[in-house]
CSV table of C-alpha atoms in Angstrom, one decimal:
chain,number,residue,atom,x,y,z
A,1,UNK,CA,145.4,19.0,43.5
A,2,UNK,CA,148.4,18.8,44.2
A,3,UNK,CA,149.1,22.5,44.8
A,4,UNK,CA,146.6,22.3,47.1
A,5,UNK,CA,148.5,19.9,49.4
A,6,UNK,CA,151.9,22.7,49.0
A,7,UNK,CA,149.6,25.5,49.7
A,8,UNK,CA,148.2,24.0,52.9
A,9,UNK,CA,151.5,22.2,54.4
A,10,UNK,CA,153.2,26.1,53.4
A,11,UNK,CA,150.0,27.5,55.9
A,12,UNK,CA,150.9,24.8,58.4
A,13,UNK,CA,154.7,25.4,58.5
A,14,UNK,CA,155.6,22.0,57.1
A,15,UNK,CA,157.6,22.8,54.3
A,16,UNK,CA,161.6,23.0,53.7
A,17,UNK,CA,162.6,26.7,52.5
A,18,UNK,CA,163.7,24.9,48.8
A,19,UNK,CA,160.1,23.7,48.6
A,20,UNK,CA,158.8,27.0,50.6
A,21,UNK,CA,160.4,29.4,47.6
A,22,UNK,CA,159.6,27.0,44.9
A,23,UNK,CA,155.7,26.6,46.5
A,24,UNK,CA,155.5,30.8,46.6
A,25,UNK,CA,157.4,30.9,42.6
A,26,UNK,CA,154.2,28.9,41.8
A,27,UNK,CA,151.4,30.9,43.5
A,28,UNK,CA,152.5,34.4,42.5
A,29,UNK,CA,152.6,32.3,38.6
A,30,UNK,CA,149.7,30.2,38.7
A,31,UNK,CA,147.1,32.6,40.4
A,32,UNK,CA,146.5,30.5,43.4
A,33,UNK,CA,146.6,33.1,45.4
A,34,UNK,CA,142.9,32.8,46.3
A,35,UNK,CA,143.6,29.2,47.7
A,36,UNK,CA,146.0,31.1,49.6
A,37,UNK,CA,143.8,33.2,51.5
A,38,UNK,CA,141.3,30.2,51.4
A,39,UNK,CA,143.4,28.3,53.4
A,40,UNK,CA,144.4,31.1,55.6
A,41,UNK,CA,140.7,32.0,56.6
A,42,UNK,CA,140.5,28.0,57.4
A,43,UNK,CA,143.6,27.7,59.7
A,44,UNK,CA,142.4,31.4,61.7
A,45,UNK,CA,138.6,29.8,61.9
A,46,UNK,CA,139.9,26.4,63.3
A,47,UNK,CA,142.5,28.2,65.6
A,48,UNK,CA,139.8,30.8,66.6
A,49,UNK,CA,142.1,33.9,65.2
A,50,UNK,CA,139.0,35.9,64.2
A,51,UNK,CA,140.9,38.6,61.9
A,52,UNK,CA,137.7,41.4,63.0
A,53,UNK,CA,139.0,45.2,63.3
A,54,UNK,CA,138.3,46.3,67.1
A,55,UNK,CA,135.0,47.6,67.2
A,56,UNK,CA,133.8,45.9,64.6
A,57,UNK,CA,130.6,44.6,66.7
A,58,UNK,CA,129.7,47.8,68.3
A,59,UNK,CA,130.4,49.2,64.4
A,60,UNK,CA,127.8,46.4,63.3
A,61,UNK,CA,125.2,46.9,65.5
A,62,UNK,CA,125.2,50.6,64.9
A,63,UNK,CA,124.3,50.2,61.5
A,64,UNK,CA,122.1,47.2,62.0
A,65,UNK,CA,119.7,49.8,63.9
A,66,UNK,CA,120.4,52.4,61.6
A,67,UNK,CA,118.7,50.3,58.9
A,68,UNK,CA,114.9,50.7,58.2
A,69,UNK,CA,112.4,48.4,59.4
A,70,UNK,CA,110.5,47.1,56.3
A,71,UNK,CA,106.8,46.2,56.9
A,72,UNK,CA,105.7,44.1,54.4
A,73,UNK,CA,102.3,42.3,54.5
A,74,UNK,CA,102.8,38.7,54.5
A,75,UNK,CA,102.6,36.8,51.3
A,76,UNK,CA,100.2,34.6,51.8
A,77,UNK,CA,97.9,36.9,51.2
A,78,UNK,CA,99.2,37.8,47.6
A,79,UNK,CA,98.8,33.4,47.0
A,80,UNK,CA,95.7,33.3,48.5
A,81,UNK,CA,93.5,34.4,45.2
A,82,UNK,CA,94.7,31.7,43.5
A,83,UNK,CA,94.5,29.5,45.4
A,84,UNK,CA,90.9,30.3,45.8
A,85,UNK,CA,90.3,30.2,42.0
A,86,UNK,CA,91.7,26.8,41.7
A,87,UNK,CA,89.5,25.4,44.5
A,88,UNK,CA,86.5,27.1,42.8
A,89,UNK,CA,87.6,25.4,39.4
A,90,UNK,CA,88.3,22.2,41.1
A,91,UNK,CA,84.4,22.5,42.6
A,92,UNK,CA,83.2,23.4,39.5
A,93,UNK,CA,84.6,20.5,37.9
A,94,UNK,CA,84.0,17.8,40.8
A,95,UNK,CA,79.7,18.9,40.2
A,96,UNK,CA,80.3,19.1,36.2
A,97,UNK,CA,81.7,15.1,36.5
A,98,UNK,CA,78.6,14.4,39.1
A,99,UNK,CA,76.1,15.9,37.0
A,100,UNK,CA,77.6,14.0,34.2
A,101,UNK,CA,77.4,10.6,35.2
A,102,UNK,CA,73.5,11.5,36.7
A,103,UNK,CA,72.3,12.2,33.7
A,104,UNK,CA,74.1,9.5,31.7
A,105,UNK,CA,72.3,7.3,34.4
A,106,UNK,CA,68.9,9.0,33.9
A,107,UNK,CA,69.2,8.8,29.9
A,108,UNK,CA,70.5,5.2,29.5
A,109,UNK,CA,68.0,2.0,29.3
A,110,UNK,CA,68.3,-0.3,32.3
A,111,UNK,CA,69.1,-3.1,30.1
A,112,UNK,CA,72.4,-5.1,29.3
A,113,UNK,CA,74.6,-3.9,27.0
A,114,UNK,CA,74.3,-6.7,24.8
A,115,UNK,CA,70.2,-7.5,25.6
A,116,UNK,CA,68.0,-7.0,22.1
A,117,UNK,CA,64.5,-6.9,22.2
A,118,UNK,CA,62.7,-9.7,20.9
A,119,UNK,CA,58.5,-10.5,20.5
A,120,UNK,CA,56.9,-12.5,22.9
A,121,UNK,CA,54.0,-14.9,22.6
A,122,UNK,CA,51.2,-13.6,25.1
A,123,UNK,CA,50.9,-15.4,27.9
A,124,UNK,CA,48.1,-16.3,30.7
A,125,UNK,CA,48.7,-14.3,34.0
A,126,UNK,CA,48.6,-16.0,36.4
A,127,UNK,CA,48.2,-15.1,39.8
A,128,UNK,CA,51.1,-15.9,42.2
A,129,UNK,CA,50.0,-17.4,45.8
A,130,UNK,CA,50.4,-15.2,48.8
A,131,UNK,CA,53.2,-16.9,50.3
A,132,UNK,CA,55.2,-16.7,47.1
A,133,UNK,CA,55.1,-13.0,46.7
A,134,UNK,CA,56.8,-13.1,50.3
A,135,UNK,CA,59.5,-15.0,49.7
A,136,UNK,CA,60.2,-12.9,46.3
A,137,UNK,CA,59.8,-9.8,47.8
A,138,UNK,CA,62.7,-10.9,50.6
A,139,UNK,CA,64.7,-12.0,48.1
A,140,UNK,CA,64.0,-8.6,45.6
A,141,UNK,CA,65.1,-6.8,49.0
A,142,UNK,CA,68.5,-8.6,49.5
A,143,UNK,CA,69.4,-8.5,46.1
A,144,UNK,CA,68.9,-4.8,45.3
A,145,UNK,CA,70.9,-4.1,48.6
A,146,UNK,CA,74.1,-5.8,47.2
A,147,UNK,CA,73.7,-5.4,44.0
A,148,UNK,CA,76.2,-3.3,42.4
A,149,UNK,CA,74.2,-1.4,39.7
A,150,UNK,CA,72.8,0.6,43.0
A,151,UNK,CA,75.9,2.2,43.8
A,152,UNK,CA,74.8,5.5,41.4
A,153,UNK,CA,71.0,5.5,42.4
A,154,UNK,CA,71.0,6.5,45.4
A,155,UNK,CA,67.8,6.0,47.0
A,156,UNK,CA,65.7,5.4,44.2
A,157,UNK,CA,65.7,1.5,43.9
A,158,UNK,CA,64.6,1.6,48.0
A,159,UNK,CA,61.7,3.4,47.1
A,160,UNK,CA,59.7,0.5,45.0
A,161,UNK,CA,60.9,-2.1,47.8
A,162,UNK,CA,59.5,-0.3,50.5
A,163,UNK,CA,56.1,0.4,48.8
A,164,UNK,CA,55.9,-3.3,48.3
A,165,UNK,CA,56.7,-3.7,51.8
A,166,UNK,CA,53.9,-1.8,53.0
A,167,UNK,CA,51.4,-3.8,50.7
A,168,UNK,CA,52.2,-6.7,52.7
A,169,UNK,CA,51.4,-5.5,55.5
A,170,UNK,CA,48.0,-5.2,54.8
């Protein structure tokens, strides 16, 4: 580091000629000569002192036309097949996880997971009063709307409730 500070106060003129030989011993010694001609393109850019041959634009532009125009098709085109086949897999998969979970809903018992089945003593129907079946089948009505175990079924569970409905009716 601290040849870097000699170099650059030797670019900027700030040394004394003991330290200016001892500073140039070093470089042509120590191959610092690239931070030499670092510190050299530094000072010319912040001065302005471009260091370009005359010509050199008219010289650049010459062979900037000279150089053939490559038409290349652009790449999206060369992503866009995979991109297709991993929304096709992603489809696939989204209607294999929804046919899943249908038929796991079709197969499975709509009972509890810990409800057993049990024998039951027979019992006398008996027939419920008009005005009963009314208030049941308002209350069947809210509870199947909020009920979470509809969330899956879709419109099935409206079906029965609206048949009942009708029965009323008449």
């Amino acid at each position: 580091m601290v040849m870097g500070v000699e170099i650059s106060q030797l670019v900027d003129g700030e040394l004394d000629q003991l330290h200016v030989d001892r500073v140039c011993t070093r470089l042509a010694e120590g191959g610092a000569l690239d931070a030499w001609v670092t510190y050299h393109l530094i000072g010319d850019t912040l001065r302005q002192q471009a260091d370009l041959s005359p010509g050199f634009h008219a010289r650049f532009s010459e062979r900037l036309a000279a150089e053939p125009t490559v038409l290349a098709p652009p790449l999206r085109r060369a992503q866009r097949p995979a991109f297709v086949a991993w929304a096709v897999a992603a489809s696939i998969a989204a209607v294999g996880v929804v046919g899943w979970f249908g038929v796991r809903e079709l197969q499975s018992p709509q009972l509890g997971p810990s409800a057993q089945l049990q024998a039951v003593d027979k019992v006398q129907a008996v027939a419920a009063k008009p005005a009963n079946l009314v208030q049941i089948n308002d209350y069947l009505l809210v509870h199947q709307a909020h009920s979470p175990a509809t969330a899956l079924q879709g419109v099935r569970p409206y079906i029965r409730t609206v048949s009942e409905s009708g029965r009323e009716a008449r």
